[in-house]
């Protein structure tokens, strides 16, 4: 279809449409799977009009078929049913519209749906989307809970009433969406992403009541599973009843069997928590009281000891012995001092008796030359030499007379 065109040499719309139609006519027939969202069977008309939609994406395509093609499955196919269609693409040039001309229609049975879900489950599990280590713990007491559910549904009522009954102060950020049909997947995905983007939301609950396998198919959609896997906020799956097990249960951080069970698992019971607090307070009080009683018994036992009960007893018992030792010590010290005094007096008397001063007191004198040396011989002095005479009461100067020499 490469064309040489420009703003000066455009081609008409009809030519573009014709060229597109020629290219599409060269396409062969394809098998297409989807969900019937609109079905038009006009009485007497030879053609049946369908709208086939991809449940995972907001994409639809028109399908036409002859009545005899649709009559073959008319008893088991209706709006909302999943079908597989063998169709050839067609281009309606006047309106520029693409459609599919169906030559065969096959309903997708429950067994086939379950087989496909099992295959998808294994594929996602191999990627690690269901691994336990990916699960995020739920907060003990969420302040704000995000809730994705149908508008005015029993699931919404069960979650809100049970949660507020258990903890009246809990708050909710609710997103009402379609929970079945062709619009369910994109709306649920959008709601989960919006709640995950809110910083105040502590946990997200995706809730829906029971239903058939076909009704719960949106919660096994790969797009929804991957959206939940990428959430940073913990997600709780509360889809259907206990036997129901969509793929959302495996990727969610916690599976609840019912919406009521989700409220019980996400929100603590104020009565139970109060009883638990009371139990812990009583247990702590008993522990402290037991510790105090044990310490009091130990203290009483210590106070009952003689050394503590009468602390002066040991001192009193030793007082006489200490007094005796003190008296003995004093006597011994007195004797030693008296002996030392007597020896000192005797020594002093001897020293005094031998002292030069005592000799001087008896009338003797010591002659000293000018250099301080004592004169011991007459030959040591000369005539007229001055000497110093030292007596008991002092000293005086004398002069040597030669007449006095022998």
mmCIF file of C-alpha atoms in Angstrom:
data_model
loop_
_atom_site.group_PDB
_atom_site.id
_atom_site.type_symbol
_atom_site.label_atom_id
_atom_site.label_comp_id
_atom_site.label_asym_id
_atom_site.label_seq_id
_atom_site.Cartn_x
_atom_site.Cartn_y
_atom_site.Cartn_z
ATOM 1 C CA UNK A 1 0.000 0.000 0.000
ATOM 2 C CA UNK A 2 2.957 2.322 -0.294
ATOM 3 C CA UNK A 3 1.634 5.399 -2.070
ATOM 4 C CA UNK A 4 3.295 8.540 -3.283
ATOM 5 C CA UNK A 5 1.177 11.293 -1.796
ATOM 6 C CA UNK A 6 1.717 14.826 -0.612
ATOM 7 C CA UNK A 7 -0.293 17.803 0.505
ATOM 8 C CA UNK A 8 -0.443 18.871 -3.114
ATOM 9 C CA UNK A 9 -1.332 15.427 -4.433
ATOM 10 C CA UNK A 10 -3.621 13.697 -1.843
ATOM 11 C CA UNK A 11 -5.847 10.733 -2.560
ATOM 12 C CA UNK A 12 -9.563 10.630 -1.787
ATOM 13 C CA UNK A 13 -10.945 8.961 1.339
ATOM 14 C CA UNK A 14 -12.787 6.462 -0.817
ATOM 15 C CA UNK A 15 -9.544 5.371 -2.419
ATOM 16 C CA UNK A 16 -7.901 4.923 1.012
ATOM 17 C CA UNK A 17 -10.863 2.885 2.199
ATOM 18 C CA UNK A 18 -10.782 0.776 -0.958
ATOM 19 C CA UNK A 19 -7.081 0.087 -0.558
ATOM 20 C CA UNK A 20 -7.519 -0.909 3.071
ATOM 21 C CA UNK A 21 -10.367 -3.190 2.070
ATOM 22 C CA UNK A 22 -8.252 -4.841 -0.592
ATOM 23 C CA UNK A 23 -5.454 -5.503 1.915
ATOM 24 C CA UNK A 24 -7.877 -6.938 4.500
ATOM 25 C CA UNK A 25 -9.554 -9.152 1.876
ATOM 26 C CA UNK A 26 -6.221 -10.897 1.399
ATOM 27 C CA UNK A 27 -6.190 -11.975 5.073
ATOM 28 C CA UNK A 28 -7.225 -15.498 5.845
ATOM 29 C CA UNK A 29 -9.682 -16.758 8.452
ATOM 30 C CA UNK A 30 -8.570 -16.763 12.121
ATOM 31 C CA UNK A 31 -9.839 -18.330 15.319
ATOM 32 C CA UNK A 32 -10.798 -15.577 17.782
ATOM 33 C CA UNK A 33 -11.782 -15.917 21.445
ATOM 34 C CA UNK A 34 -13.862 -13.354 23.289
ATOM 35 C CA UNK A 35 -16.986 -12.633 25.293
ATOM 36 C CA UNK A 36 -20.306 -11.806 23.684
ATOM 37 C CA UNK A 37 -21.478 -8.420 24.946
ATOM 38 C CA UNK A 38 -24.225 -7.682 22.457
ATOM 39 C CA UNK A 39 -26.403 -10.083 20.532
ATOM 40 C CA UNK A 40 -28.949 -9.052 17.896
ATOM 41 C CA UNK A 41 -31.239 -11.699 16.327
ATOM 42 C CA UNK A 42 -33.972 -9.939 14.437
ATOM 43 C CA UNK A 43 -36.962 -12.100 13.503
ATOM 44 C CA UNK A 44 -36.850 -13.079 9.879
ATOM 45 C CA UNK A 45 -33.336 -11.657 9.354
ATOM 46 C CA UNK A 46 -30.805 -13.954 7.801
ATOM 47 C CA UNK A 47 -27.849 -12.363 9.568
ATOM 48 C CA UNK A 48 -27.041 -12.267 13.301
ATOM 49 C CA UNK A 49 -24.999 -9.396 14.711
ATOM 50 C CA UNK A 50 -22.614 -9.889 17.664
ATOM 51 C CA UNK A 51 -20.122 -7.781 19.533
ATOM 52 C CA UNK A 52 -17.093 -9.755 20.691
ATOM 53 C CA UNK A 53 -15.058 -8.199 23.497
ATOM 54 C CA UNK A 54 -11.696 -8.957 25.078
ATOM 55 C CA UNK A 55 -12.427 -9.105 28.846
ATOM 56 C CA UNK A 56 -8.897 -8.061 29.709
ATOM 57 C CA UNK A 57 -8.789 -4.937 27.576
ATOM 58 C CA UNK A 58 -11.238 -2.284 26.456
ATOM 59 C CA UNK A 59 -11.350 -3.632 22.880
ATOM 60 C CA UNK A 60 -14.372 -4.871 20.965
ATOM 61 C CA UNK A 61 -15.025 -5.956 17.404
ATOM 62 C CA UNK A 62 -18.251 -6.489 15.499
ATOM 63 C CA UNK A 63 -19.075 -9.977 14.271
ATOM 64 C CA UNK A 64 -21.684 -11.040 11.750
ATOM 65 C CA UNK A 65 -22.765 -14.528 10.783
ATOM 66 C CA UNK A 66 -25.547 -16.233 8.943
ATOM 67 C CA UNK A 67 -28.480 -17.389 11.035
ATOM 68 C CA UNK A 68 -27.786 -21.056 10.398
ATOM 69 C CA UNK A 69 -24.249 -20.589 11.834
ATOM 70 C CA UNK A 70 -25.606 -19.099 15.045
ATOM 71 C CA UNK A 71 -28.595 -21.442 15.312
ATOM 72 C CA UNK A 72 -26.153 -24.329 15.749
ATOM 73 C CA UNK A 73 -25.131 -22.916 19.163
ATOM 74 C CA UNK A 74 -28.147 -20.755 19.991
ATOM 75 C CA UNK A 75 -29.219 -23.041 22.852
ATOM 76 C CA UNK A 76 -25.905 -22.708 24.755
ATOM 77 C CA UNK A 77 -24.694 -19.228 23.756
ATOM 78 C CA UNK A 78 -26.090 -15.943 25.025
ATOM 79 C CA UNK A 79 -24.817 -12.509 26.052
ATOM 80 C CA UNK A 80 -21.907 -12.827 28.466
ATOM 81 C CA UNK A 81 -20.838 -16.230 27.145
ATOM 82 C CA UNK A 82 -17.290 -16.911 26.069
ATOM 83 C CA UNK A 83 -16.958 -18.260 22.567
ATOM 84 C CA UNK A 84 -14.357 -19.184 20.001
ATOM 85 C CA UNK A 85 -15.145 -17.942 16.515
ATOM 86 C CA UNK A 86 -13.678 -18.927 13.144
ATOM 87 C CA UNK A 87 -13.997 -15.678 11.195
ATOM 88 C CA UNK A 88 -12.563 -13.762 8.286
ATOM 89 C CA UNK A 89 -11.863 -10.027 8.655
ATOM 90 C CA UNK A 90 -14.009 -7.805 6.430
ATOM 91 C CA UNK A 91 -13.840 -4.130 5.645
ATOM 92 C CA UNK A 92 -17.019 -2.103 5.062
ATOM 93 C CA UNK A 93 -15.678 0.638 2.813
ATOM 94 C CA UNK A 94 -18.635 3.139 2.995
ATOM 95 C CA UNK A 95 -18.226 3.487 6.789
ATOM 96 C CA UNK A 96 -14.596 2.558 7.089
ATOM 97 C CA UNK A 97 -15.534 -0.175 9.584
ATOM 98 C CA UNK A 98 -13.775 -3.468 10.348
ATOM 99 C CA UNK A 99 -15.796 -6.521 11.255
ATOM 100 C CA UNK A 100 -15.488 -10.291 11.332
ATOM 101 C CA UNK A 101 -17.580 -12.681 9.278
ATOM 102 C CA UNK A 102 -18.028 -15.814 11.395
ATOM 103 C CA UNK A 103 -18.185 -19.179 9.683
ATOM 104 C CA UNK A 104 -18.249 -21.256 12.913
ATOM 105 C CA UNK A 105 -18.954 -20.521 16.566
ATOM 106 C CA UNK A 106 -17.941 -22.758 19.483
ATOM 107 C CA UNK A 107 -18.860 -22.117 23.087
ATOM 108 C CA UNK A 108 -16.008 -22.305 25.589
ATOM 109 C CA UNK A 109 -17.021 -24.902 28.167
ATOM 110 C CA UNK A 110 -16.317 -24.778 31.879
ATOM 111 C CA UNK A 111 -13.852 -27.632 31.612
ATOM 112 C CA UNK A 112 -11.920 -25.847 28.905
ATOM 113 C CA UNK A 113 -11.941 -22.623 30.927
ATOM 114 C CA UNK A 114 -10.616 -24.443 33.975
ATOM 115 C CA UNK A 115 -7.905 -26.096 31.888
ATOM 116 C CA UNK A 116 -6.799 -22.727 30.535
ATOM 117 C CA UNK A 117 -6.823 -21.243 34.023
ATOM 118 C CA UNK A 118 -4.689 -24.120 35.281
ATOM 119 C CA UNK A 119 -2.219 -23.556 32.474
ATOM 120 C CA UNK A 120 -2.114 -19.821 33.238
ATOM 121 C CA UNK A 121 -1.688 -20.624 36.915
ATOM 122 C CA UNK A 122 1.350 -22.774 36.230
ATOM 123 C CA UNK A 123 2.842 -20.139 33.957
ATOM 124 C CA UNK A 124 2.435 -17.358 36.541
ATOM 125 C CA UNK A 125 3.704 -19.597 39.333
ATOM 126 C CA UNK A 126 6.825 -20.343 37.295
ATOM 127 C CA UNK A 127 7.473 -16.604 37.175
ATOM 128 C CA UNK A 128 7.368 -16.513 40.975
ATOM 129 C CA UNK A 129 4.251 -14.354 41.268
ATOM 130 C CA UNK A 130 2.745 -16.766 43.808
ATOM 131 C CA UNK A 131 5.928 -17.261 45.862
ATOM 132 C CA UNK A 132 5.534 -17.022 49.639
ATOM 133 C CA UNK A 133 8.517 -14.690 49.997
ATOM 134 C CA UNK A 134 6.659 -12.098 47.928
ATOM 135 C CA UNK A 135 3.803 -11.940 50.410
ATOM 136 C CA UNK A 136 3.691 -8.732 52.425
ATOM 137 C CA UNK A 137 2.524 -8.829 56.058
ATOM 138 C CA UNK A 138 -0.705 -7.056 56.936
ATOM 139 C CA UNK A 139 -0.575 -4.172 59.426
ATOM 140 C CA UNK A 140 -1.848 -5.008 62.915
ATOM 141 C CA UNK A 141 -4.310 -2.118 62.985
ATOM 142 C CA UNK A 142 -4.923 -0.488 59.585
ATOM 143 C CA UNK A 143 -6.077 3.109 59.821
ATOM 144 C CA UNK A 144 -7.465 3.293 56.270
ATOM 145 C CA UNK A 145 -8.603 0.265 54.254
ATOM 146 C CA UNK A 146 -9.098 0.329 50.509
ATOM 147 C CA UNK A 147 -12.115 -1.707 49.379
ATOM 148 C CA UNK A 148 -12.808 -2.762 45.781
ATOM 149 C CA UNK A 149 -16.296 -4.249 45.370
ATOM 150 C CA UNK A 150 -19.584 -4.030 43.507
ATOM 151 C CA UNK A 151 -21.855 -1.082 44.134
ATOM 152 C CA UNK A 152 -24.379 -1.679 46.960
ATOM 153 C CA UNK A 153 -23.319 -5.332 47.003
ATOM 154 C CA UNK A 154 -23.613 -7.828 49.828
ATOM 155 C CA UNK A 155 -19.820 -8.120 49.814
ATOM 156 C CA UNK A 156 -19.452 -4.402 50.496
ATOM 157 C CA UNK A 157 -22.019 -4.539 53.288
ATOM 158 C CA UNK A 158 -20.401 -7.592 54.888
ATOM 159 C CA UNK A 159 -16.929 -6.043 54.913
ATOM 160 C CA UNK A 160 -18.008 -2.622 56.175
ATOM 161 C CA UNK A 161 -20.398 -3.859 58.868
ATOM 162 C CA UNK A 162 -18.136 -6.572 60.240
ATOM 163 C CA UNK A 163 -15.034 -4.376 60.211
ATOM 164 C CA UNK A 164 -16.764 -1.483 61.987
ATOM 165 C CA UNK A 165 -18.322 -3.861 64.469
ATOM 166 C CA UNK A 166 -14.878 -5.205 65.322
ATOM 167 C CA UNK A 167 -13.130 -1.824 65.382
ATOM 168 C CA UNK A 168 -15.498 1.190 65.182
ATOM 169 C CA UNK A 169 -12.747 3.699 64.374
ATOM 170 C CA UNK A 170 -11.625 1.990 61.172
ATOM 171 C CA UNK A 171 -11.983 4.018 57.960
ATOM 172 C CA UNK A 172 -12.558 2.875 54.363
ATOM 173 C CA UNK A 173 -11.729 4.190 50.908
ATOM 174 C CA UNK A 174 -14.289 2.397 48.692
ATOM 175 C CA UNK A 175 -14.087 1.935 44.934
ATOM 176 C CA UNK A 176 -17.289 0.545 43.417
ATOM 177 C CA UNK A 177 -16.642 -1.362 40.195
ATOM 178 C CA UNK A 178 -18.174 -3.992 37.966
ATOM 179 C CA UNK A 179 -17.311 -7.394 39.428
ATOM 180 C CA UNK A 180 -18.441 -9.502 36.488
ATOM 181 C CA UNK A 181 -18.826 -9.049 32.783
ATOM 182 C CA UNK A 182 -16.640 -7.423 30.195
ATOM 183 C CA UNK A 183 -15.968 -4.248 32.164
ATOM 184 C CA UNK A 184 -14.902 -5.989 35.375
ATOM 185 C CA UNK A 185 -11.191 -6.500 34.688
ATOM 186 C CA UNK A 186 -10.254 -2.947 33.579
ATOM 187 C CA UNK A 187 -12.326 -1.372 36.357
ATOM 188 C CA UNK A 188 -10.926 -3.606 39.090
ATOM 189 C CA UNK A 189 -7.373 -3.064 37.837
ATOM 190 C CA UNK A 190 -7.883 0.693 37.753
ATOM 191 C CA UNK A 191 -9.369 0.707 41.273
ATOM 192 C CA UNK A 192 -6.506 -1.359 42.698
ATOM 193 C CA UNK A 193 -3.927 0.938 41.117
ATOM 194 C CA UNK A 194 -5.691 4.054 42.434
ATOM 195 C CA UNK A 195 -5.815 2.715 45.982
ATOM 196 C CA UNK A 196 -2.216 1.507 45.821
ATOM 197 C CA UNK A 197 -1.146 5.032 44.844
ATOM 198 C CA UNK A 198 -2.696 6.507 48.024
ATOM 199 C CA UNK A 199 -0.113 6.718 50.809
ATOM 200 C CA UNK A 200 -2.779 6.617 53.551
ATOM 201 C CA UNK A 201 -4.195 3.254 52.453
ATOM 202 C CA UNK A 202 -2.688 0.492 54.637
ATOM 203 C CA UNK A 203 -4.304 -2.545 53.006
ATOM 204 C CA UNK A 204 -6.555 -3.254 49.995
ATOM 205 C CA UNK A 205 -9.453 -5.728 50.019
ATOM 206 C CA UNK A 206 -10.851 -6.993 46.716
ATOM 207 C CA UNK A 207 -14.264 -8.493 47.545
ATOM 208 C CA UNK A 208 -17.050 -10.205 45.644
ATOM 209 C CA UNK A 209 -19.837 -12.569 46.599
ATOM 210 C CA UNK A 210 -20.256 -16.075 45.238
ATOM 211 C CA UNK A 211 -21.005 -16.923 41.645
ATOM 212 C CA UNK A 212 -20.439 -19.353 38.841
ATOM 213 C CA UNK A 213 -17.059 -20.103 37.336
ATOM 214 C CA UNK A 214 -17.842 -17.748 34.476
ATOM 215 C CA UNK A 215 -18.857 -14.971 36.886
ATOM 216 C CA UNK A 216 -15.559 -15.213 38.753
ATOM 217 C CA UNK A 217 -13.375 -15.323 35.628
ATOM 218 C CA UNK A 218 -12.373 -11.621 35.853
ATOM 219 C CA UNK A 219 -10.535 -12.393 39.101
ATOM 220 C CA UNK A 220 -8.388 -14.965 37.302
ATOM 221 C CA UNK A 221 -7.424 -12.563 34.546
ATOM 222 C CA UNK A 222 -3.678 -12.282 33.915
ATOM 223 C CA UNK A 223 -3.783 -8.492 33.737
ATOM 224 C CA UNK A 224 -5.398 -8.279 37.197
ATOM 225 C CA UNK A 225 -2.982 -10.838 38.643
ATOM 226 C CA UNK A 226 0.025 -8.859 37.436
ATOM 227 C CA UNK A 227 -1.446 -5.581 38.693
ATOM 228 C CA UNK A 228 -1.888 -7.037 42.183
ATOM 229 C CA UNK A 229 1.607 -8.550 42.105
ATOM 230 C CA UNK A 230 3.098 -5.112 41.452
ATOM 231 C CA UNK A 231 1.237 -3.430 44.349
ATOM 232 C CA UNK A 232 3.333 -2.046 47.191
ATOM 233 C CA UNK A 233 0.273 -2.149 49.486
ATOM 234 C CA UNK A 234 -0.789 -5.546 50.927
ATOM 235 C CA UNK A 235 -3.782 -6.972 49.048
ATOM 236 C CA UNK A 236 -6.432 -9.305 50.478
ATOM 237 C CA UNK A 237 -8.504 -11.487 48.155
ATOM 238 C CA UNK A 238 -12.080 -12.131 49.291
ATOM 239 C CA UNK A 239 -13.754 -13.614 46.221
ATOM 240 C CA UNK A 240 -16.772 -15.910 46.373
ATOM 241 C CA UNK A 241 -17.067 -18.634 48.989
ATOM 242 C CA UNK A 242 -14.727 -21.220 50.468
ATOM 243 C CA UNK A 243 -14.621 -23.575 47.418
ATOM 244 C CA UNK A 244 -13.958 -20.720 44.977
ATOM 245 C CA UNK A 245 -10.299 -20.293 44.148
ATOM 246 C CA UNK A 246 -9.557 -17.668 41.461
ATOM 247 C CA UNK A 247 -5.954 -16.835 40.603
ATOM 248 C CA UNK A 248 -6.278 -13.619 42.598
ATOM 249 C CA UNK A 249 -6.221 -15.785 45.751
ATOM 250 C CA UNK A 250 -2.733 -17.025 44.884
ATOM 251 C CA UNK A 251 -1.122 -13.686 44.095
ATOM 252 C CA UNK A 252 -2.767 -11.781 46.973
ATOM 253 C CA UNK A 253 -0.838 -11.355 50.199
ATOM 254 C CA UNK A 254 -3.721 -12.969 52.111
ATOM 255 C CA UNK A 255 -6.682 -15.084 51.017
ATOM 256 C CA UNK A 256 -9.996 -14.769 52.831
ATOM 257 C CA UNK A 257 -12.683 -17.378 52.268
ATOM 258 C CA UNK A 258 -15.472 -14.775 52.219
ATOM 259 C CA UNK A 259 -15.821 -10.985 52.476
ATOM 260 C CA UNK A 260 -16.845 -11.428 56.114
ATOM 261 C CA UNK A 261 -13.716 -13.471 56.741
ATOM 262 C CA UNK A 262 -11.659 -10.691 55.132
ATOM 263 C CA UNK A 263 -13.026 -8.160 57.622
ATOM 264 C CA UNK A 264 -12.143 -10.500 60.500
ATOM 265 C CA UNK A 265 -8.610 -11.111 59.237
ATOM 266 C CA UNK A 266 -7.799 -7.491 58.423
ATOM 267 C CA UNK A 267 -9.383 -5.693 61.389
ATOM 268 C CA UNK A 268 -8.692 -6.815 64.981
ATOM 269 C CA UNK A 269 -11.609 -7.207 67.365
ATOM 270 C CA UNK A 270 -11.637 -4.411 69.920
ATOM 271 C CA UNK A 271 -13.152 -6.700 72.569
ATOM 272 C CA UNK A 272 -10.559 -9.407 72.016
ATOM 273 C CA UNK A 273 -7.735 -6.874 72.041
ATOM 274 C CA UNK A 274 -9.080 -5.348 75.246
ATOM 275 C CA UNK A 275 -9.203 -8.796 76.855
ATOM 276 C CA UNK A 276 -5.682 -9.487 75.600
ATOM 277 C CA UNK A 277 -4.455 -6.208 77.073
ATOM 278 C CA UNK A 278 -6.176 -7.002 80.361
ATOM 279 C CA UNK A 279 -4.622 -10.482 80.352
ATOM 280 C CA UNK A 280 -1.168 -9.058 79.688
ATOM 281 C CA UNK A 281 -1.642 -6.400 82.382
ATOM 282 C CA UNK A 282 -2.734 -9.045 84.885
ATOM 283 C CA UNK A 283 0.180 -11.237 83.882
ATOM 284 C CA UNK A 284 2.600 -8.334 84.275
ATOM 285 C CA UNK A 285 1.043 -7.433 87.624
ATOM 286 C CA UNK A 286 1.393 -11.024 88.839
ATOM 287 C CA UNK A 287 4.994 -11.133 87.676
ATOM 288 C CA UNK A 288 5.829 -7.893 89.468
ATOM 289 C CA UNK A 289 3.973 -8.976 92.606
ATOM 290 C CA UNK A 290 5.759 -12.329 92.573
ATOM 291 C CA UNK A 291 9.090 -10.537 92.228
ATOM 292 C CA UNK A 292 8.239 -8.190 95.097
ATOM 293 C CA UNK A 293 7.096 -11.077 97.308
ATOM 294 C CA UNK A 294 10.281 -13.016 96.558
ATOM 295 C CA UNK A 295 12.449 -10.005 97.344
ATOM 296 C CA UNK A 296 10.493 -9.316 100.547
ATOM 297 C CA UNK A 297 11.059 -12.895 101.711
ATOM 298 C CA UNK A 298 14.758 -12.572 100.939
ATOM 299 C CA UNK A 299 14.906 -9.272 102.813
ATOM 300 C CA UNK A 300 13.056 -10.733 105.813
ATOM 301 C CA UNK A 301 15.449 -13.689 105.851
ATOM 302 C CA UNK A 302 18.425 -11.322 105.742
ATOM 303 C CA UNK A 303 16.996 -9.152 108.528
ATOM 304 C CA UNK A 304 16.473 -12.242 110.672
ATOM 305 C CA UNK A 305 20.201 -12.943 110.759
ATOM 306 C CA UNK A 306 21.856 -12.107 114.129
ATOM 307 C CA UNK A 307 24.370 -9.825 112.500
ATOM 308 C CA UNK A 308 21.573 -7.710 111.031
ATOM 309 C CA UNK A 309 19.040 -8.040 113.853
ATOM 310 C CA UNK A 310 21.592 -6.897 116.526
ATOM 311 C CA UNK A 311 24.506 -5.346 114.634
ATOM 312 C CA UNK A 312 26.242 -4.164 117.902
ATOM 313 C CA UNK A 313 26.321 -7.653 119.343
ATOM 314 C CA UNK A 314 29.629 -8.592 117.747
ATOM 315 C CA UNK A 315 31.120 -5.274 118.798
ATOM 316 C CA UNK A 316 29.936 -5.728 122.364
ATOM 317 C CA UNK A 317 31.291 -9.271 122.448
ATOM 318 C CA UNK A 318 34.716 -8.004 121.395
ATOM 319 C CA UNK A 319 34.702 -4.856 123.525
ATOM 320 C CA UNK A 320 36.233 -6.500 126.666
ATOM 321 C CA UNK A 321 38.878 -8.232 124.595
ATOM 322 C CA UNK A 322 39.708 -4.960 122.869
ATOM 323 C CA UNK A 323 39.851 -3.173 126.249
ATOM 324 C CA UNK A 324 42.169 -5.858 127.643
ATOM 325 C CA UNK A 325 44.446 -5.607 124.636
ATOM 326 C CA UNK A 326 44.385 -1.831 124.891
ATOM 327 C CA UNK A 327 45.339 -1.924 128.598
ATOM 328 C CA UNK A 328 48.031 -4.475 127.906
ATOM 329 C CA UNK A 329 49.352 -2.334 125.119
ATOM 330 C CA UNK A 330 49.396 0.716 127.333
ATOM 331 C CA UNK A 331 51.271 -1.129 130.102
ATOM 332 C CA UNK A 332 53.777 -2.534 127.666
ATOM 333 C CA UNK A 333 54.285 0.887 126.092
ATOM 334 C CA UNK A 334 54.683 2.403 129.631
ATOM 335 C CA UNK A 335 57.342 -0.110 130.544
ATOM 336 C CA UNK A 336 59.180 0.547 127.307
ATOM 337 C CA UNK A 337 59.013 4.294 127.839
ATOM 338 C CA UNK A 338 60.202 3.992 131.494
ATOM 339 C CA UNK A 339 63.118 1.791 130.437
ATOM 340 C CA UNK A 340 64.021 4.140 127.623
ATOM 341 C CA UNK A 341 63.816 7.126 130.007
ATOM 342 C CA UNK A 342 66.092 5.412 132.528
ATOM 343 C CA UNK A 343 68.609 4.550 129.814
ATOM 344 C CA UNK A 344 68.452 8.093 128.495
ATOM 345 C CA UNK A 345 69.053 9.561 131.951
ATOM 346 C CA UNK A 346 72.013 7.271 132.565
ATOM 347 C CA UNK A 347 73.493 8.026 129.138
ATOM 348 C CA UNK A 348 72.958 11.756 129.679
ATOM 349 C CA UNK A 349 74.792 11.569 133.017
ATOM 350 C CA UNK A 350 77.714 9.802 131.363
ATOM 351 C CA UNK A 351 77.796 12.291 128.542
ATOM 352 C CA UNK A 352 77.702 15.183 131.007
ATOM 353 C CA UNK A 353 80.456 13.628 133.088
ATOM 354 C CA UNK A 354 82.686 13.201 130.058
ATOM 355 C CA UNK A 355 81.798 16.571 128.535
ATOM 356 C CA UNK A 356 84.599 19.281 128.342
ATOM 357 C CA UNK A 357 82.072 21.678 129.785
ATOM 358 C CA UNK A 358 81.992 19.648 132.996
ATOM 359 C CA UNK A 359 85.807 19.821 133.175
ATOM 360 C CA UNK A 360 85.685 23.556 132.698
ATOM 361 C CA UNK A 361 83.184 23.834 135.540
ATOM 362 C CA UNK A 362 85.724 22.280 137.817
ATOM 363 C CA UNK A 363 88.053 25.259 137.193
ATOM 364 C CA UNK A 364 89.978 24.188 134.174
ATOM 365 C CA UNK A 365 90.524 26.388 131.100
ATOM 366 C CA UNK A 366 91.306 25.721 127.445
ATOM 367 C CA UNK A 367 93.846 27.917 125.657
ATOM 368 C CA UNK A 368 93.349 28.414 121.965
ATOM 369 C CA UNK A 369 95.548 30.124 119.444
ATOM 370 C CA UNK A 370 94.159 32.630 116.970
ATOM 371 C CA UNK A 371 93.547 29.871 114.430
ATOM 372 C CA UNK A 372 91.410 27.939 116.939
ATOM 373 C CA UNK A 373 93.856 25.159 117.724
ATOM 374 C CA UNK A 374 94.152 24.240 121.402
ATOM 375 C CA UNK A 375 97.527 24.735 123.102
ATOM 376 C CA UNK A 376 98.817 21.489 124.467
ATOM 377 C CA UNK A 377 102.505 22.310 125.044
ATOM 378 C CA UNK A 378 104.493 25.437 126.082
ATOM 379 C CA UNK A 379 106.565 24.994 122.979
ATOM 380 C CA UNK A 380 103.534 25.792 120.855
ATOM 381 C CA UNK A 381 103.434 29.464 121.976
ATOM 382 C CA UNK A 382 105.797 32.416 121.720
ATOM 383 C CA UNK A 383 106.384 35.373 123.960
ATOM 384 C CA UNK A 384 103.818 38.054 123.889
ATOM 385 C CA UNK A 385 101.488 35.869 121.821
ATOM 386 C CA UNK A 386 97.843 36.500 122.481
ATOM 387 C CA UNK A 387 95.796 33.415 123.367
ATOM 388 C CA UNK A 388 92.145 32.945 124.079
ATOM 389 C CA UNK A 389 91.316 31.319 127.362
ATOM 390 C CA UNK A 390 87.987 29.507 127.460
ATOM 391 C CA UNK A 391 86.439 28.793 130.907
ATOM 392 C CA UNK A 392 83.067 27.455 132.067
ATOM 393 C CA UNK A 393 81.389 30.845 132.151
ATOM 394 C CA UNK A 394 82.934 32.302 128.984
ATOM 395 C CA UNK A 395 86.283 33.277 127.520
ATOM 396 C CA UNK A 396 88.957 36.008 127.697
ATOM 397 C CA UNK A 397 92.300 36.919 126.113
ATOM 398 C CA UNK A 398 95.675 36.289 127.763
ATOM 399 C CA UNK A 399 99.205 37.163 126.679
ATOM 400 C CA UNK A 400 102.179 34.817 127.001
ATOM 401 C CA UNK A 401 104.952 36.012 129.403
ATOM 402 C CA UNK A 402 108.358 34.544 128.755
ATOM 403 C CA UNK A 403 109.092 34.651 132.415
ATOM 404 C CA UNK A 404 106.492 32.115 132.961
ATOM 405 C CA UNK A 405 108.258 29.595 130.763
ATOM 406 C CA UNK A 406 110.389 26.963 132.595
#
